[in-house]
Coordinates of C-alpha atoms and ligand atoms in Angstrom, one line a residue:
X95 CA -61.6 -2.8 46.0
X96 CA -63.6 0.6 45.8
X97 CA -61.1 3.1 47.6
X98 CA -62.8 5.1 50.7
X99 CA -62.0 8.6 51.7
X100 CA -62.9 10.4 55.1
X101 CA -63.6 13.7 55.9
X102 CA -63.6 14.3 60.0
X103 CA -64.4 17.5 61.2
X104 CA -65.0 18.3 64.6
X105 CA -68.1 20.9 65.3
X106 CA -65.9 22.8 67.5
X107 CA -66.0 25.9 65.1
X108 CA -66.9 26.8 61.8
X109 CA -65.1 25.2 58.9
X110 CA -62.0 26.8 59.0
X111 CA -60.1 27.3 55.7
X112 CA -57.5 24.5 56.4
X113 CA -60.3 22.3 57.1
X114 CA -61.6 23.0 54.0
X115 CA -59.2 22.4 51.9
X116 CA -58.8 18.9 53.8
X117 CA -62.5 18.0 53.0
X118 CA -61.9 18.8 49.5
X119 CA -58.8 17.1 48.4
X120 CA -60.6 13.9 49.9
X121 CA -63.6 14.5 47.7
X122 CA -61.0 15.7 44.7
X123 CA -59.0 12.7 45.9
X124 CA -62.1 9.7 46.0
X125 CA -63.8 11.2 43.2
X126 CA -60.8 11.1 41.1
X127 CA -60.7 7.4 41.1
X128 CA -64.2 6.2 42.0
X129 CA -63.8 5.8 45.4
X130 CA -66.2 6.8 48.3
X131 CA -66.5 9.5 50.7
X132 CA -67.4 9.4 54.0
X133 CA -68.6 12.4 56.2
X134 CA -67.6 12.1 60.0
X135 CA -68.7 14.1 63.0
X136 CA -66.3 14.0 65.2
X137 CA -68.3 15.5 67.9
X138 CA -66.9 13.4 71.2
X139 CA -65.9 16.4 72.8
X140 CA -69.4 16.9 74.0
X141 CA -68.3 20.5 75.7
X142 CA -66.8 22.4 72.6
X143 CA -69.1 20.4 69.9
X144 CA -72.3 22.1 69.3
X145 CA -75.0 20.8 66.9
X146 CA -74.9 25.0 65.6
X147 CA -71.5 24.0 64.3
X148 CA -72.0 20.7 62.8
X149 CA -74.9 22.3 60.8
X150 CA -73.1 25.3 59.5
X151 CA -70.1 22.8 58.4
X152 CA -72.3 20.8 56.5
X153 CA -73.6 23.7 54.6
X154 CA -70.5 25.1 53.9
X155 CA -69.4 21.8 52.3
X156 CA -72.2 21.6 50.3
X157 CA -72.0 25.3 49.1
X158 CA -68.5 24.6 47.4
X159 CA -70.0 22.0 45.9
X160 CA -68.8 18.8 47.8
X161 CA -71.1 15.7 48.2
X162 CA -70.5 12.6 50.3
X163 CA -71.8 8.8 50.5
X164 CA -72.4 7.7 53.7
X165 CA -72.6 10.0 56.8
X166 CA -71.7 8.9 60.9
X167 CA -71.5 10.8 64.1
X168 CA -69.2 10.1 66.8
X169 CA -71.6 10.2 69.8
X170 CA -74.3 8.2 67.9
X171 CA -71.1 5.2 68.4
X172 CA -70.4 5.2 71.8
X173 CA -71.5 1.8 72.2
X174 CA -69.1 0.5 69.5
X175 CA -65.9 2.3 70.7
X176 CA -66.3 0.7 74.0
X177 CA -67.3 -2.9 72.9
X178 CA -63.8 -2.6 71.1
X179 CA -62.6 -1.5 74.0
X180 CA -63.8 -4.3 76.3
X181 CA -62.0 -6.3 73.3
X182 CA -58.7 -5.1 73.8
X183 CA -59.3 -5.5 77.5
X184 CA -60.0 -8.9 77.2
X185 CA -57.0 -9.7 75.1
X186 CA -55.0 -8.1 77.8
X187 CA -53.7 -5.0 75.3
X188 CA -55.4 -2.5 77.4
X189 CA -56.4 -1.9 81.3
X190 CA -58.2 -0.1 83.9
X191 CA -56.5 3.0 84.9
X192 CA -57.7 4.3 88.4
X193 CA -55.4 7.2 88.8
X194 CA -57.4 10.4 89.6
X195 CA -57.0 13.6 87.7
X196 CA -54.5 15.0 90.7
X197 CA -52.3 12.1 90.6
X198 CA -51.9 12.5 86.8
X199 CA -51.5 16.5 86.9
X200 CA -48.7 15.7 90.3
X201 CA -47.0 13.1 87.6
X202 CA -46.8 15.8 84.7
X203 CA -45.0 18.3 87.3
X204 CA -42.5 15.9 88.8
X205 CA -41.4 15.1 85.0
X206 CA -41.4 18.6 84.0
X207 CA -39.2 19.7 87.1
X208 CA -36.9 16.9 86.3
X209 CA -36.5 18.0 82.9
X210 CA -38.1 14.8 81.9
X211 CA -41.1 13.8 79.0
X212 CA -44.5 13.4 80.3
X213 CA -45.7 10.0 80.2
X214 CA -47.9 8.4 82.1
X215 CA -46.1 5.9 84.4
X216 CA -47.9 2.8 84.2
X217 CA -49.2 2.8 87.8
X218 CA -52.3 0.5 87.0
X219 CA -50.7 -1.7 84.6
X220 CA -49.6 -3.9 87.4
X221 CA -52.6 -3.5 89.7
X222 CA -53.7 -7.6 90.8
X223 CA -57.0 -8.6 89.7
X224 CA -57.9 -8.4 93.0
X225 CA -57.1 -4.9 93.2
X226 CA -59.0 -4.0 90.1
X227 CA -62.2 -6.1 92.2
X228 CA -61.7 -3.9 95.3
X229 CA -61.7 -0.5 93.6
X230 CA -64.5 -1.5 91.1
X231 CA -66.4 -2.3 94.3
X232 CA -65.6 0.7 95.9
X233 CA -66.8 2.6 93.0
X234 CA -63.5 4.0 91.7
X235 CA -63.7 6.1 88.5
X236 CA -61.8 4.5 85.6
X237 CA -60.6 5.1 82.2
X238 CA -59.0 2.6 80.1
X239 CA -55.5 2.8 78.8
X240 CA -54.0 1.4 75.7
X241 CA -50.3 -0.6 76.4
X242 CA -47.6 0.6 74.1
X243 CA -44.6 -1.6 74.5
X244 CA -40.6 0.2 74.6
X245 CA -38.5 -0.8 72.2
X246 CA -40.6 -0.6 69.2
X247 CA -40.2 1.6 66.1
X248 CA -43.3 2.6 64.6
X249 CA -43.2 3.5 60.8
X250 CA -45.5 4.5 57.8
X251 CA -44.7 5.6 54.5
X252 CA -46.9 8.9 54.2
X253 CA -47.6 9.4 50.4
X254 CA -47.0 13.1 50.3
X255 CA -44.3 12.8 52.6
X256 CA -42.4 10.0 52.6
X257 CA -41.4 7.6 55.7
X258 CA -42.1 8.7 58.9
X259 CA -40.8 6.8 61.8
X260 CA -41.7 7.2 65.8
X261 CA -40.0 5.3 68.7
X262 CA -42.9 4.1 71.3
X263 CA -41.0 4.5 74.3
X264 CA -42.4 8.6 73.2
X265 CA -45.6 7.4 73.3
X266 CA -46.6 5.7 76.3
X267 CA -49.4 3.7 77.7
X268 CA -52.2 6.3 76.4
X269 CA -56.2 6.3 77.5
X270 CA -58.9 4.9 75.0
X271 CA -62.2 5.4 76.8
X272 CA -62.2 8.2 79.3
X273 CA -63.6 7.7 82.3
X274 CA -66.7 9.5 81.6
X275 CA -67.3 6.2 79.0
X276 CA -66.7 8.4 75.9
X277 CA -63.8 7.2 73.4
X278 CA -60.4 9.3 73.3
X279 CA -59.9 11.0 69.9
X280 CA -57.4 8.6 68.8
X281 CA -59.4 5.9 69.5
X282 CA -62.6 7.0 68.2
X283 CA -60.8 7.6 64.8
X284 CA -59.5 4.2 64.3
X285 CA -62.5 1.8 65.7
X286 CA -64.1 4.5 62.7
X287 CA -61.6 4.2 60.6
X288 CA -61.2 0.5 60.4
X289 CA -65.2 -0.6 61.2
X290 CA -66.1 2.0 58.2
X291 CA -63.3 0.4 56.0
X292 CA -61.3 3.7 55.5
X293 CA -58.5 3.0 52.7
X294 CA -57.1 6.2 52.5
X295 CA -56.6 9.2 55.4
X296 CA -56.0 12.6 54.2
X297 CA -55.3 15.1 56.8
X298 CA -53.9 18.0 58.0
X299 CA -50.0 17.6 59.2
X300 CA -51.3 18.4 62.8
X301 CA -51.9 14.5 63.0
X302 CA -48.8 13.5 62.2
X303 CA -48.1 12.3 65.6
X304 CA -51.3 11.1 66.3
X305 CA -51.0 8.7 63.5
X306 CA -47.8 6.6 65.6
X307 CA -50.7 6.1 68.4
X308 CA -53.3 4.9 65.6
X309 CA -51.2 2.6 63.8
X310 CA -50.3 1.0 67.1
X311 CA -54.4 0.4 67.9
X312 CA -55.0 -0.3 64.2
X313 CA -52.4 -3.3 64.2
X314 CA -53.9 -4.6 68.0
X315 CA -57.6 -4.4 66.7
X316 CA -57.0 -6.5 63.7
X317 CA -57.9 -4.0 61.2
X318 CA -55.9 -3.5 58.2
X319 CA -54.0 -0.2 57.9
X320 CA -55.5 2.6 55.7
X321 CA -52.5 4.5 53.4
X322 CA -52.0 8.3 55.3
X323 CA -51.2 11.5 53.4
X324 CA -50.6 14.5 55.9
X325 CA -51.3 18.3 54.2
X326 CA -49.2 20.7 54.8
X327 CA -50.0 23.9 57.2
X328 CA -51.9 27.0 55.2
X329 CA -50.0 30.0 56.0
X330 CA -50.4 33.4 56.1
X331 CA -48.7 35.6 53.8
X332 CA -46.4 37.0 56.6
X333 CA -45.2 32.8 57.0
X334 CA -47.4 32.6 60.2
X335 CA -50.1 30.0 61.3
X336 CA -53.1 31.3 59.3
X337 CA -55.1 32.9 62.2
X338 CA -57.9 35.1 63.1
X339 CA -55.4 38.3 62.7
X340 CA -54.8 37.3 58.6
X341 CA -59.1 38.0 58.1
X342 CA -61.6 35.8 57.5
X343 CA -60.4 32.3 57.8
X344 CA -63.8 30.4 58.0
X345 CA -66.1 29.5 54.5
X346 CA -68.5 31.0 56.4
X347 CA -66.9 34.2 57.2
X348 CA -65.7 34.1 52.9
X349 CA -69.3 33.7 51.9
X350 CA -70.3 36.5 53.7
X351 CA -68.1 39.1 52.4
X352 CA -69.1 38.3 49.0
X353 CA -66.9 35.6 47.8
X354 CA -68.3 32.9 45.4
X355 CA -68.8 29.3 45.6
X356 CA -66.7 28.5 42.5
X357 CA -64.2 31.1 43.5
X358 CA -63.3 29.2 46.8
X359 CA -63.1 25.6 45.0
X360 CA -60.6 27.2 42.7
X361 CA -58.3 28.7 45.1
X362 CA -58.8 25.8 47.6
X363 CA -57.8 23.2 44.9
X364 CA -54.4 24.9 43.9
X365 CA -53.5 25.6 47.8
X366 CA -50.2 22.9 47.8
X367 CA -51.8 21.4 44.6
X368 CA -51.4 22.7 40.9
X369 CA -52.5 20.4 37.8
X370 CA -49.8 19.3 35.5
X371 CA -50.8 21.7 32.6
X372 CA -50.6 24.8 34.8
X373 CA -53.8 25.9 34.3
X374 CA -55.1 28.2 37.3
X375 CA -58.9 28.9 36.5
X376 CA -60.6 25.7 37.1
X377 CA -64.2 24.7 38.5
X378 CA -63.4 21.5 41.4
X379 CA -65.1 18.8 38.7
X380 CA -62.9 20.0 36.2
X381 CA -60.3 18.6 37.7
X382 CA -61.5 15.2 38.9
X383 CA -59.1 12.8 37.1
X384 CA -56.2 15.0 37.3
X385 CA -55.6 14.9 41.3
X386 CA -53.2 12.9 42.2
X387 CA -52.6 12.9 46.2
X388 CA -48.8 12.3 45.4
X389 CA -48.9 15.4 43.7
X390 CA -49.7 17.6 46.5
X391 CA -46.7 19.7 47.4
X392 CA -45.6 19.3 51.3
X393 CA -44.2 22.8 51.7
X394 CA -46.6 24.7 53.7
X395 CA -49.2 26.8 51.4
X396 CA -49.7 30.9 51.5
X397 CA -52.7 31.7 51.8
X398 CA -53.0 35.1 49.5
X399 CA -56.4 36.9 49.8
X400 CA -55.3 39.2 46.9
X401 CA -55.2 36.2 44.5
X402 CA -58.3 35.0 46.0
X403 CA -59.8 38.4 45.2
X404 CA -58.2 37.9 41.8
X405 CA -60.0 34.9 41.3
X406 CA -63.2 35.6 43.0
X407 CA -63.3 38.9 40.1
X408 CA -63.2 36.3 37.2
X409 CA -65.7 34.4 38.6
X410 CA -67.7 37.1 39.0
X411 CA -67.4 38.3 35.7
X412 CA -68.9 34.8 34.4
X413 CA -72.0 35.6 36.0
X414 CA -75.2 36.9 33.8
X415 CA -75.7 41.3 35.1
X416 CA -79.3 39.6 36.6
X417 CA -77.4 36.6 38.6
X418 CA -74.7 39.3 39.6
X419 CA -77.7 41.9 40.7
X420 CA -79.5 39.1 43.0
X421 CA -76.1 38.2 44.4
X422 CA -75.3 42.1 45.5
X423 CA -78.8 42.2 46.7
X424 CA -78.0 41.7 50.0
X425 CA -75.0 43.9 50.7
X426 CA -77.1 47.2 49.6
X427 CA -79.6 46.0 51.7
X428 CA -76.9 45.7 54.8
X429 CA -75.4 49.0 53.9
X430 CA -79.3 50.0 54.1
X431 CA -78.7 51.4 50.6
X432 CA -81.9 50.0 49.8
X433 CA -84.6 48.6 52.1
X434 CA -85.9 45.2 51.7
X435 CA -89.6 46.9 50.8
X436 CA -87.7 48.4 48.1
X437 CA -87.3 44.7 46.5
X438 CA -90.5 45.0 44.7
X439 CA -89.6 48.5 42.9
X440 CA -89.0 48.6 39.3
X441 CA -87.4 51.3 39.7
X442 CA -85.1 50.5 42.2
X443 CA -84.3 47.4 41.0
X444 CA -83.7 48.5 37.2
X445 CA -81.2 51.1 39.0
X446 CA -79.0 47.9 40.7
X447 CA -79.2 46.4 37.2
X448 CA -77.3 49.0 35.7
X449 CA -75.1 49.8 38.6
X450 CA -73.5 46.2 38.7
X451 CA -73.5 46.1 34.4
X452 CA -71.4 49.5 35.1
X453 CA -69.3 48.0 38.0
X454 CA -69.3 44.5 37.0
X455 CA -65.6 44.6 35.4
X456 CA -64.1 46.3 38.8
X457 CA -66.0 44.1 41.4
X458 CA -63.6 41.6 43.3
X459 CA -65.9 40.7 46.4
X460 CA -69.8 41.4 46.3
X461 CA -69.6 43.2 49.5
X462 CA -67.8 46.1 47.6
X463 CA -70.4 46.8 45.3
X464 CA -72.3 49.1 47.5
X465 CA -69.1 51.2 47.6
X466 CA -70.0 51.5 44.2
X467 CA -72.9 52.4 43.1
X468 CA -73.8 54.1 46.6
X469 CA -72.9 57.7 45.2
X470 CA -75.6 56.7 42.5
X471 CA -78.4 55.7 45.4
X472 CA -80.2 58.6 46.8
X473 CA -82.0 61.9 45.7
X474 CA -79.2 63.6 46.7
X475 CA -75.0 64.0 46.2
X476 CA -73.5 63.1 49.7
X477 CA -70.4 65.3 49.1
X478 CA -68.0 66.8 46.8
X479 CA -64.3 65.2 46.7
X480 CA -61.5 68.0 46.2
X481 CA -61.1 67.8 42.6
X482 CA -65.2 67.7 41.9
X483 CA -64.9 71.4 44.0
X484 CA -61.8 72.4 41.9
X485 CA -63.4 71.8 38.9
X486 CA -66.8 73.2 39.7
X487 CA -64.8 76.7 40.8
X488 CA -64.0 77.3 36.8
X489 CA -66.3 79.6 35.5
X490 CA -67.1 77.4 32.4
X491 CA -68.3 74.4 34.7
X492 CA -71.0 76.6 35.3
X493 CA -71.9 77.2 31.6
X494 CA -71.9 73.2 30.8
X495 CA -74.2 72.5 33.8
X496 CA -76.5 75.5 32.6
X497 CA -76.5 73.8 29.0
X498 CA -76.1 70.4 30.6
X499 CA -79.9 71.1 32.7
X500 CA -81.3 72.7 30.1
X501 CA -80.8 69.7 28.0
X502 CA -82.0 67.3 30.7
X503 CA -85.2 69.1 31.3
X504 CA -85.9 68.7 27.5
X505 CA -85.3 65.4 27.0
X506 CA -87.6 64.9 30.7
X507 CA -90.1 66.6 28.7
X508 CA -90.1 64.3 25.8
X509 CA -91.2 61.2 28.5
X510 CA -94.6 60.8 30.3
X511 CA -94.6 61.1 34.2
X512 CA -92.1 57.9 35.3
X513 CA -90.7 57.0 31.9
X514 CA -87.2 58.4 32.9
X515 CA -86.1 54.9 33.9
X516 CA -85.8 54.1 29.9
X517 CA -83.4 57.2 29.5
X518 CA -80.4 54.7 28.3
X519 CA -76.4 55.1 27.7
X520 CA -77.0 55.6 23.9
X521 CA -79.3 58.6 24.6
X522 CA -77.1 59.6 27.5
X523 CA -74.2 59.9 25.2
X524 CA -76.3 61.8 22.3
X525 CA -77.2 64.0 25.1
X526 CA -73.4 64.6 25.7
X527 CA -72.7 65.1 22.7
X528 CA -75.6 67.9 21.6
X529 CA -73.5 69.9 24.9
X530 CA -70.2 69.5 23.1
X531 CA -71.5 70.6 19.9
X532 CA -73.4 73.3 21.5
X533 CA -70.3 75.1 23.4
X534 CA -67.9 74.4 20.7
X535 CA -67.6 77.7 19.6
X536 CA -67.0 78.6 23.3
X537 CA -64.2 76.2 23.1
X538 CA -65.2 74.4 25.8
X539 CA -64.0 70.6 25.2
X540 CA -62.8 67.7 26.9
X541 CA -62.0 67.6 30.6
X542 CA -63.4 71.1 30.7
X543 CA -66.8 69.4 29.2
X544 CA -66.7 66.2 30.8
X545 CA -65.2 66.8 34.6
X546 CA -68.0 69.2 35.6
X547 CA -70.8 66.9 34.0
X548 CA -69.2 64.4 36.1
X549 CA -68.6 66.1 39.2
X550 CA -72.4 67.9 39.3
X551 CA -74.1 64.0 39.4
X552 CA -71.9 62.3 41.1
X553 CA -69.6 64.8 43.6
X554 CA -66.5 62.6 41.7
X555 CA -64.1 63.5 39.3
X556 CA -63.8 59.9 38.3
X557 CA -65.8 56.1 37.6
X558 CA -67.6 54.4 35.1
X559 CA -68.2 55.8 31.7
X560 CA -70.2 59.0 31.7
X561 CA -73.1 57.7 29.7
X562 CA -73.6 54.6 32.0
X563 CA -73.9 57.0 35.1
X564 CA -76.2 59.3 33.6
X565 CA -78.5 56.2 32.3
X566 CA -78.2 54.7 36.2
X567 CA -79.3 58.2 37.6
X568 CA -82.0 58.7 35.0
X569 CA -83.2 62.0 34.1
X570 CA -84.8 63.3 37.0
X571 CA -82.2 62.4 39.6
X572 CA -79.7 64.0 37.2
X573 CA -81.6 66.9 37.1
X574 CA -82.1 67.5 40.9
X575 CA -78.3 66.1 41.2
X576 CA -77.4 68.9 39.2
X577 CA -79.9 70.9 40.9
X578 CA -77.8 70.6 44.0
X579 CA -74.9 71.4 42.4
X580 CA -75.5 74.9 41.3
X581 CA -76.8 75.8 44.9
X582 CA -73.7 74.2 45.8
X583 CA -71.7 76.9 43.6
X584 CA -73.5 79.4 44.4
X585 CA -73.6 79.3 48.4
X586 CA -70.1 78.3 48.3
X587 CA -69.2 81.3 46.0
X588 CA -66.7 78.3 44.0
Ligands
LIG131 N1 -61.5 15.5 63.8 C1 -60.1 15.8 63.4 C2 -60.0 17.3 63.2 O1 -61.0 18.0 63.0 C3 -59.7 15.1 62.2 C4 -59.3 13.8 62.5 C5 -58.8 13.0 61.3 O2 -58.9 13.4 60.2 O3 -58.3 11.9 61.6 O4 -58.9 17.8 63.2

């Protein structure tokens, strides 16, 4: 028998981290061993699902790189859910509940004041069959409860857990179709779970209790019993509920900041779960064949944005300068370092090249690139940092940036009109090096050459190798930069 895997969101939200992981360790988990996946919208809560949600989930999925084989939607099955409904009616397992909202909410008060559990009290169970006539008749809104017998014990052997056992006398009769016609959660789940032929459910270990209600309906609709593996809780690094107040927490939020597809699958896949070698740096295919659902740890998993980072950095660094420079696009354009008209300059876009081959070995998250290389964007320096000032007060900075301009506006000289752009690190470093040699016998070396070089392009005292700025500035922006500068020293009196 092929093996079939579910994945169940509901398109209440975005797809939350936790969900995520969920999704993929049924993919990791069905593709491992040839089974099937089935993608489920669980979208019977028709006032929190939106179609906005279900839309962004499924993209999110796909952008880490999961597929599926068959796909349903809750409310497209409302018609199924109650014809097994009417089934269980028929065989006397389930029955009209007329109770109204007020009664129910008066019932949960009295129980709570007496210190007792809420449970429903099986008011309707014993209504006569004339009853159930009269209020029909009269139009009496329904919903249709589920009978759960005292007495029973209730057990499953979870494979990442072990066995779980639940008394029903906790449970209670519970509702199945609400009165508005629409299926309860629970019961949607396993008409899905056994019309679709589900073999194996792997969840989060919110469900745990939930499951005691399913197995119950699973066993009275004649299905046979999928196997259940509950996932631990992601938590925060603090050991709290991963929540808004930890950061991002949806895909979607991740993929905005600059995170990558394959950096996500990684971190994901060893949340709980860590191949036998050891190995951390994985893509999610890699590692089909090598999941194993009893694997998966059950202590809850820490979810540690800095290793995410970590990994997000080496992923970054597999990517070609050209993919890297299309992926940072964007965030110079939010920053408005660079305006979308500016897509089509050569110029411009030769510039970004640079700056993320410069950058590309320091870059965690895309969205810090503009950090970057934004000192490097612009006619103009947007400030000096204390030790840029402090170094520019020495009276020999001012010697190096006379020699430093004077060797710019040559080498400008050698280049028709716009040529600049060519002016690469090889020739940025020869031109370094003609300075040195030229106030050697001022003894004017080192720091004392290479700070105020530094400091007059960029307002810094440090970043990337000196060359690579120059060559990302090209010859006339250096020359204005250091332009600026002198002015700078001068007004200032430094
Ligand atoms: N729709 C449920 C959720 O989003 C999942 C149900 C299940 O996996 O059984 O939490």
């Amino acid at each position: 028998m092929i093996p079939r895997f579910r994945f169940a969101p509901s398109p209440t939200g975005g797809l939350h981290i936790g969900t995520a992981r969920t999704a993929l360790f049924n993919w990791l988990a069905a593709r491992s061993v040839g089974g099937k996946l089935i993608l489920r919208i669980e979208d019977t809560d028709i006032k929190r699902s939106t179609a906005a949600y279900e839309k962004s989930i499924i993209e999110d999925l796909k952008w880490f790189g999961l597929d599926w084989d068959e796909f349903y939607r809750q409310s497209e099955r409302t018609g199924i859910y109650q014809r097994f409904a009417r089934e269980l009616l028929d065989e006397n397992k389930a029955y009209r509940c007329f109770c109204t909202p007020e009664r129910l909410e008066d019932l949960k008060k009295r129980q709570y004041a007496e210190g007792m559990m809420s449970k429903y009290d099986n008011r309707c169970r014993e209504l006569s069959g004339g009853e159930i006539e009269k209020n029909l008749k009269e139009g009496k809104e329904f919903a249709i409860r589920f009978k759960v017998e005292d007495g029973k014990e209730i057990k499953f052997c979870d494979l990442i857990r072990g066995e779980i056992s639940f008394r029903s006398e906790v449970i209670g009769d519970f509702i199945i179709i609400k009165s508005d016609g629409t299926p309860s959660y629970n019961f949607a789940v396993v008409v899905d779970d056994g019309d679709m032929k589900i073999t194996n459910v792997l969840r989060g270990e919110d469900h745990i209790t939930n499951t005691a209600r399913q197995i119950l309906l699973f066993k009275s609709l004649g299905f046979s019993l999928p196997s259940y593996a509950h996932l631990s809780m992601i938590l925060g690094k603090d050991g709290s509920k991963l929540s808004k107040r930890h950061g991002a927490t949806t895909i979607s939020q991740f993929r905005e900041e600059g995170y990558l597809a394959e950096a996500i699958g990684n971190y994901l896949s060893i949340l709980s779960w860590a191949p036998r070698d050891g190995e951390e740096i994985f893509g999610i295919r890699d590692i089909l064949g090598k999941f194993k659902i009893s694997d998966i740890s059950k202590s809850p998993a820490i979810f540690d944005v800095d290793k995410l980072k970590w990994i997000n950095g080496i992923y970054i660094r597999r990517k070609s300068t050209e993919e890297l420079a299309r992926l940072c696009i964007p965030y110079l354009i939010k920053e408005k370092i660079i305006d979308k008209k500016d897509l089509g300059n050569e110029k411009v876009m030769s510039k970004i090249v640079k700056g993320v081959y410069a950058f590309r070995d320091n870059l965690k998250v895309l969205n810090e690139f503009p950090q970057y290389i934004k000192d490097l964007f612009g006619e103009k320096i947007a400030g000096y940092s204390k030790d840029a000032v402090e170094i520019l007060t020495l009276d020999t900075s001012t010697v190096v940036l006379q020699s430093f301009l004077g060797k710019l506006e040559s080498e400008l000289k050698s280049f028709d009109n716009n040529q600049d752009i060519d002016f690469n690190e090889e020739k940025s470093k020869n031109l370094i090096n003609m300075i040195g040699k030229s106030l050697k016998e001022l003894k004017i070396k080192g720091k004392f050459l290479y700070m105020p070089i530094r400091a007059s392009i960029t307002g810094k005292t440090h970043g990337p190798e000196l060359p690579r700025v120059i060559s990302i500035l090209g010859l006339k922006n250096c020359i204005q930069r250091v332009n600026q500068t002198l002015e700078y020293i001068k007004n200032n009196k430094l």
